Structures are given as C-alpha cells and as structure tokens.
Amino acid sequence: GSLTPVPTKPVSDTMISLLNGVTAESLGVSPADVPRHAGKHTVFFQHILECPSLSLCIFLIPRGSCIPLHDHPHMSVFGRLLFGKMQVRSYDIDNVASSDVQNAMYYGQPVRATRATSGVLGPDPATYQLTPSFGNLHELTAIEDCSFFDVIFPPYGAEGRDC
C-alpha cells in the first residue's frame, strides 16, 4: 500500500486553526466525566467517527494514569488537549521503517530514537501535531484528570495499521 504523505503547511495550518476552536463543551465532555467513564486508573477512549480517510476520537485520562510509549505507523495526528494537564514525551524514530519499530517494540527490542519534545500541556487547552517523522513515538501521563481530542489520518483500520 501507499504511505500517507506528511500534511503540507497549508493543511497543517488549517487543521491547527480549526482545532484551536474546539472546546470540551463543544464535544460534550467535562472533568466530571473522567471518574465516571475512565475509573481510577483506566484510560477511556471513544470513537466519534471512523471513515477510510480519518478517525476522530476522544480520550479521558485520570490523574496518574499513562498511555505508554507507542507510535502511529505512517500516520499524522492533530490533537487538542481539552482540559487538565498531561506530561508528553515524544521521540523521532531514527531511520527505521515503522513496521520494524512495531516488531522491535512488541518483542522488547531497543529502538533508536531522538527526543523530539518533553513538556507539559495544560491546564489551558492546547493544540498539537505529530507526523510520521516528528514526535510519532510518544508517551502521555496525566498530571491532572484530562481529556484530549485526536484527528488521526489515515485511521488504524487502513492497511492493517495498529498502535
């Protein structure tokens, strides 16, 4: 299959501009939803839309919980932290095919990567982007109960992709 190209700057700028207008209220989520849906240490994930070209989803993460180190093979993600605070550690994978990275991570083998970013998003809403070559290998830890909205393309179901 074909690989998805990195979004052009005009596409990235448009997506970021659109996401900057997304609020927790517009998506019908609030901090009160985190303990109700996610429980004490469970990440809650809800698909909003999945079609052949993209996937829209919301995550609720309780304070202290983590989405472990993972990648989005041959995918781009535009996201918006809706509320709360989360620690983000992301890495750029050094010259390795994404399928090789997935196999290595699955079997506990080392993967060579360079730290792209490390920091805290929140408590104010924040928009972010990762591409197949920038920040695609990442880990998220909730410092406070938090929620984020992701636009992922292409979706996981396309061409056998898996996180």
mmCIF file of C-alpha atoms in Angstrom:
data_model
loop_
_atom_site.group_PDB
_atom_site.id
_atom_site.type_symbol
_atom_site.label_atom_id
_atom_site.label_comp_id
_atom_site.label_asym_id
_atom_site.label_seq_id
_atom_site.Cartn_x
_atom_site.Cartn_y
_atom_site.Cartn_z
ATOM 1 C CA GLY A 1 0.000 0.000 0.000
ATOM 2 C CA SER A 2 0.961 3.627 -0.278
ATOM 3 C CA LEU A 3 2.255 5.678 2.606
ATOM 4 C CA THR A 4 0.417 8.776 3.720
ATOM 5 C CA PRO A 5 2.377 11.930 2.955
ATOM 6 C CA VAL A 6 3.141 14.428 5.686
ATOM 7 C CA PRO A 7 0.485 17.179 5.604
ATOM 8 C CA THR A 8 1.543 20.294 3.731
ATOM 9 C CA LYS A 9 1.984 23.510 5.724
ATOM 10 C CA PRO A 10 -1.344 24.959 4.495
ATOM 11 C CA VAL A 11 -3.160 21.761 5.552
ATOM 12 C CA SER A 12 -1.378 21.745 8.924
ATOM 13 C CA ASP A 13 -2.144 25.426 9.485
ATOM 14 C CA THR A 14 -5.816 24.883 8.636
ATOM 15 C CA MET A 15 -6.134 21.840 10.925
ATOM 16 C CA ILE A 16 -4.446 23.677 13.804
ATOM 17 C CA SER A 17 -6.684 26.702 13.278
ATOM 18 C CA LEU A 18 -9.816 24.534 13.283
ATOM 19 C CA LEU A 19 -8.729 22.600 16.371
ATOM 20 C CA ASN A 20 -7.941 25.822 18.220
ATOM 21 C CA GLY A 21 -11.717 26.441 18.165
ATOM 22 C CA VAL A 22 -12.643 23.047 19.635
ATOM 23 C CA THR A 23 -13.661 23.096 23.305
ATOM 24 C CA ALA A 24 -14.600 20.460 25.841
ATOM 25 C CA GLU A 25 -18.081 21.961 25.867
ATOM 26 C CA SER A 26 -18.448 21.696 22.085
ATOM 27 C CA LEU A 27 -17.631 17.971 22.345
ATOM 28 C CA GLY A 28 -19.837 17.429 25.392
ATOM 29 C CA VAL A 29 -17.094 16.410 27.838
ATOM 30 C CA SER A 30 -16.133 17.821 31.218
ATOM 31 C CA PRO A 31 -13.769 16.994 34.088
ATOM 32 C CA ALA A 32 -16.712 15.274 35.836
ATOM 33 C CA ASP A 33 -16.729 12.683 33.016
ATOM 34 C CA VAL A 34 -13.253 11.377 33.818
ATOM 35 C CA PRO A 35 -14.074 9.458 37.025
ATOM 36 C CA ARG A 36 -17.479 8.454 35.658
ATOM 37 C CA HIS A 37 -16.119 6.899 32.422
ATOM 38 C CA ALA A 38 -12.435 6.246 32.967
ATOM 39 C CA GLY A 39 -12.462 4.933 36.522
ATOM 40 C CA LYS A 40 -9.489 5.304 38.830
ATOM 41 C CA HIS A 41 -6.588 4.257 36.590
ATOM 42 C CA THR A 42 -8.167 3.372 33.250
ATOM 43 C CA VAL A 43 -7.919 5.359 30.059
ATOM 44 C CA PHE A 44 -11.308 5.857 28.382
ATOM 45 C CA PHE A 45 -11.377 6.014 24.587
ATOM 46 C CA GLN A 46 -14.399 6.879 22.429
ATOM 47 C CA HIS A 47 -14.536 6.830 18.631
ATOM 48 C CA ILE A 48 -16.592 9.697 17.271
ATOM 49 C CA LEU A 49 -16.083 8.918 13.588
ATOM 50 C CA GLU A 50 -14.036 6.482 11.568
ATOM 51 C CA CYS A 51 -14.010 6.555 7.800
ATOM 52 C CA PRO A 52 -11.473 5.461 5.156
ATOM 53 C CA SER A 53 -9.517 8.733 5.375
ATOM 54 C CA LEU A 54 -9.518 9.649 9.092
ATOM 55 C CA SER A 55 -10.546 8.835 12.622
ATOM 56 C CA LEU A 56 -11.898 11.229 15.277
ATOM 57 C CA CYS A 57 -11.695 10.188 18.919
ATOM 58 C CA ILE A 58 -11.765 11.479 22.495
ATOM 59 C CA PHE A 59 -9.628 10.234 25.370
ATOM 60 C CA LEU A 60 -10.290 10.712 29.089
ATOM 61 C CA ILE A 61 -7.313 10.011 31.341
ATOM 62 C CA PRO A 62 -7.431 10.038 35.157
ATOM 63 C CA ARG A 63 -4.654 11.752 37.112
ATOM 64 C CA GLY A 64 -1.628 9.480 37.415
ATOM 65 C CA SER A 65 -2.594 7.232 34.502
ATOM 66 C CA CYS A 66 -0.441 6.808 31.431
ATOM 67 C CA ILE A 67 -0.780 5.894 27.777
ATOM 68 C CA PRO A 68 2.512 4.013 27.389
ATOM 69 C CA LEU A 69 5.120 4.632 24.726
ATOM 70 C CA HIS A 70 3.597 3.896 21.314
ATOM 71 C CA ASP A 71 3.672 5.052 17.713
ATOM 72 C CA HIS A 72 1.145 5.789 14.973
ATOM 73 C CA PRO A 73 2.639 3.948 11.971
ATOM 74 C CA HIS A 74 2.661 6.041 8.776
ATOM 75 C CA MET A 75 0.065 8.364 10.332
ATOM 76 C CA SER A 76 -0.337 12.011 11.213
ATOM 77 C CA VAL A 77 -2.209 13.158 14.306
ATOM 78 C CA PHE A 78 -3.653 16.568 15.059
ATOM 79 C CA GLY A 79 -4.920 16.885 18.595
ATOM 80 C CA ARG A 80 -6.348 19.217 21.168
ATOM 81 C CA LEU A 81 -5.957 18.989 24.924
ATOM 82 C CA LEU A 82 -9.426 19.951 26.114
ATOM 83 C CA PHE A 83 -8.805 20.234 29.864
ATOM 84 C CA GLY A 84 -6.379 19.132 32.554
ATOM 85 C CA LYS A 85 -2.613 18.730 32.386
ATOM 86 C CA MET A 86 -0.530 15.990 30.818
ATOM 87 C CA GLN A 87 3.167 15.252 30.501
ATOM 88 C CA VAL A 88 4.161 14.491 26.903
ATOM 89 C CA ARG A 89 7.404 12.772 25.963
ATOM 90 C CA SER A 90 7.868 12.279 22.232
ATOM 91 C CA TYR A 91 10.646 10.941 20.073
ATOM 92 C CA ASP A 92 11.620 10.898 16.421
ATOM 93 C CA ILE A 93 12.461 7.378 15.265
ATOM 94 C CA ASP A 94 15.915 7.245 13.679
ATOM 95 C CA ASN A 95 15.833 5.873 10.112
ATOM 96 C CA VAL A 96 13.796 2.747 10.754
ATOM 97 C CA ALA A 97 10.702 1.556 8.920
ATOM 98 C CA SER A 98 7.622 1.863 11.124
ATOM 99 C CA SER A 99 6.849 -1.860 10.773
ATOM 100 C CA ASP A 100 10.363 -2.632 12.087
ATOM 101 C CA VAL A 101 9.720 -0.323 15.057
ATOM 102 C CA GLN A 102 6.439 -2.074 15.849
ATOM 103 C CA ASN A 103 8.092 -5.503 15.704
ATOM 104 C CA ALA A 104 11.012 -4.378 17.853
ATOM 105 C CA MET A 105 8.751 -2.759 20.472
ATOM 106 C CA TYR A 106 6.466 -5.812 20.554
ATOM 107 C CA TYR A 107 9.405 -8.118 21.261
ATOM 108 C CA GLY A 108 11.036 -5.720 23.749
ATOM 109 C CA GLN A 109 13.972 -4.923 21.487
ATOM 110 C CA PRO A 110 15.614 -1.479 21.520
ATOM 111 C CA VAL A 111 14.590 1.168 19.015
ATOM 112 C CA ARG A 112 16.926 4.066 18.254
ATOM 113 C CA ALA A 113 15.157 7.405 18.609
ATOM 114 C CA THR A 114 15.948 11.031 19.352
ATOM 115 C CA ARG A 115 13.885 13.015 21.851
ATOM 116 C CA ALA A 116 11.694 15.461 19.972
ATOM 117 C CA THR A 117 9.840 17.088 22.857
ATOM 118 C CA SER A 118 9.241 16.744 26.546
ATOM 119 C CA GLY A 119 6.905 19.032 28.393
ATOM 120 C CA VAL A 120 3.554 19.641 29.975
ATOM 121 C CA LEU A 121 0.403 20.570 28.106
ATOM 122 C CA GLY A 122 -2.294 22.414 30.075
ATOM 123 C CA PRO A 123 -4.050 23.490 32.093
ATOM 124 C CA ASP A 124 -5.165 25.775 29.236
ATOM 125 C CA PRO A 125 -6.339 23.948 26.097
ATOM 126 C CA ALA A 126 -3.510 23.306 23.648
ATOM 127 C CA THR A 127 -3.304 22.070 20.052
ATOM 128 C CA TYR A 128 -0.547 19.734 18.852
ATOM 129 C CA GLN A 129 0.592 17.806 15.792
ATOM 130 C CA LEU A 130 2.720 14.765 15.118
ATOM 131 C CA THR A 131 3.687 13.299 11.779
ATOM 132 C CA PRO A 132 5.213 10.009 10.632
ATOM 133 C CA SER A 133 8.654 11.566 11.133
ATOM 134 C CA PHE A 134 8.119 14.012 14.047
ATOM 135 C CA GLY A 135 7.142 13.028 17.574
ATOM 136 C CA ASN A 136 5.391 9.885 16.387
ATOM 137 C CA LEU A 137 6.787 7.693 19.171
ATOM 138 C CA HIS A 138 5.296 9.144 22.363
ATOM 139 C CA GLU A 139 4.010 8.602 25.890
ATOM 140 C CA LEU A 140 1.312 10.587 27.711
ATOM 141 C CA THR A 141 0.925 10.833 31.500
ATOM 142 C CA ALA A 142 -1.995 12.638 33.142
ATOM 143 C CA ILE A 143 -0.805 15.090 35.800
ATOM 144 C CA GLU A 144 -4.448 16.042 36.393
ATOM 145 C CA ASP A 145 -7.626 14.421 35.104
ATOM 146 C CA CYS A 146 -7.513 15.373 31.434
ATOM 147 C CA SER A 147 -9.132 14.882 28.066
ATOM 148 C CA PHE A 148 -7.946 15.255 24.511
ATOM 149 C CA PHE A 149 -9.467 15.041 21.056
ATOM 150 C CA ASP A 150 -7.472 13.492 18.194
ATOM 151 C CA VAL A 151 -7.850 13.605 14.421
ATOM 152 C CA ILE A 152 -5.836 10.680 13.063
ATOM 153 C CA PHE A 153 -5.216 10.020 9.404
ATOM 154 C CA PRO A 154 -5.300 7.576 7.910
ATOM 155 C CA PRO A 155 -7.214 5.607 10.565
ATOM 156 C CA TYR A 156 -5.818 2.496 12.234
ATOM 157 C CA GLY A 157 -8.047 0.170 10.236
ATOM 158 C CA ALA A 158 -6.449 1.291 6.966
ATOM 159 C CA GLU A 159 -3.814 -1.079 5.562
ATOM 160 C CA GLY A 160 -3.561 -3.163 8.753
ATOM 161 C CA ARG A 161 -2.232 -0.350 10.926
ATOM 162 C CA ASP A 162 -2.139 -0.990 14.663
ATOM 163 C CA CYS A 163 -0.917 1.128 17.560
#
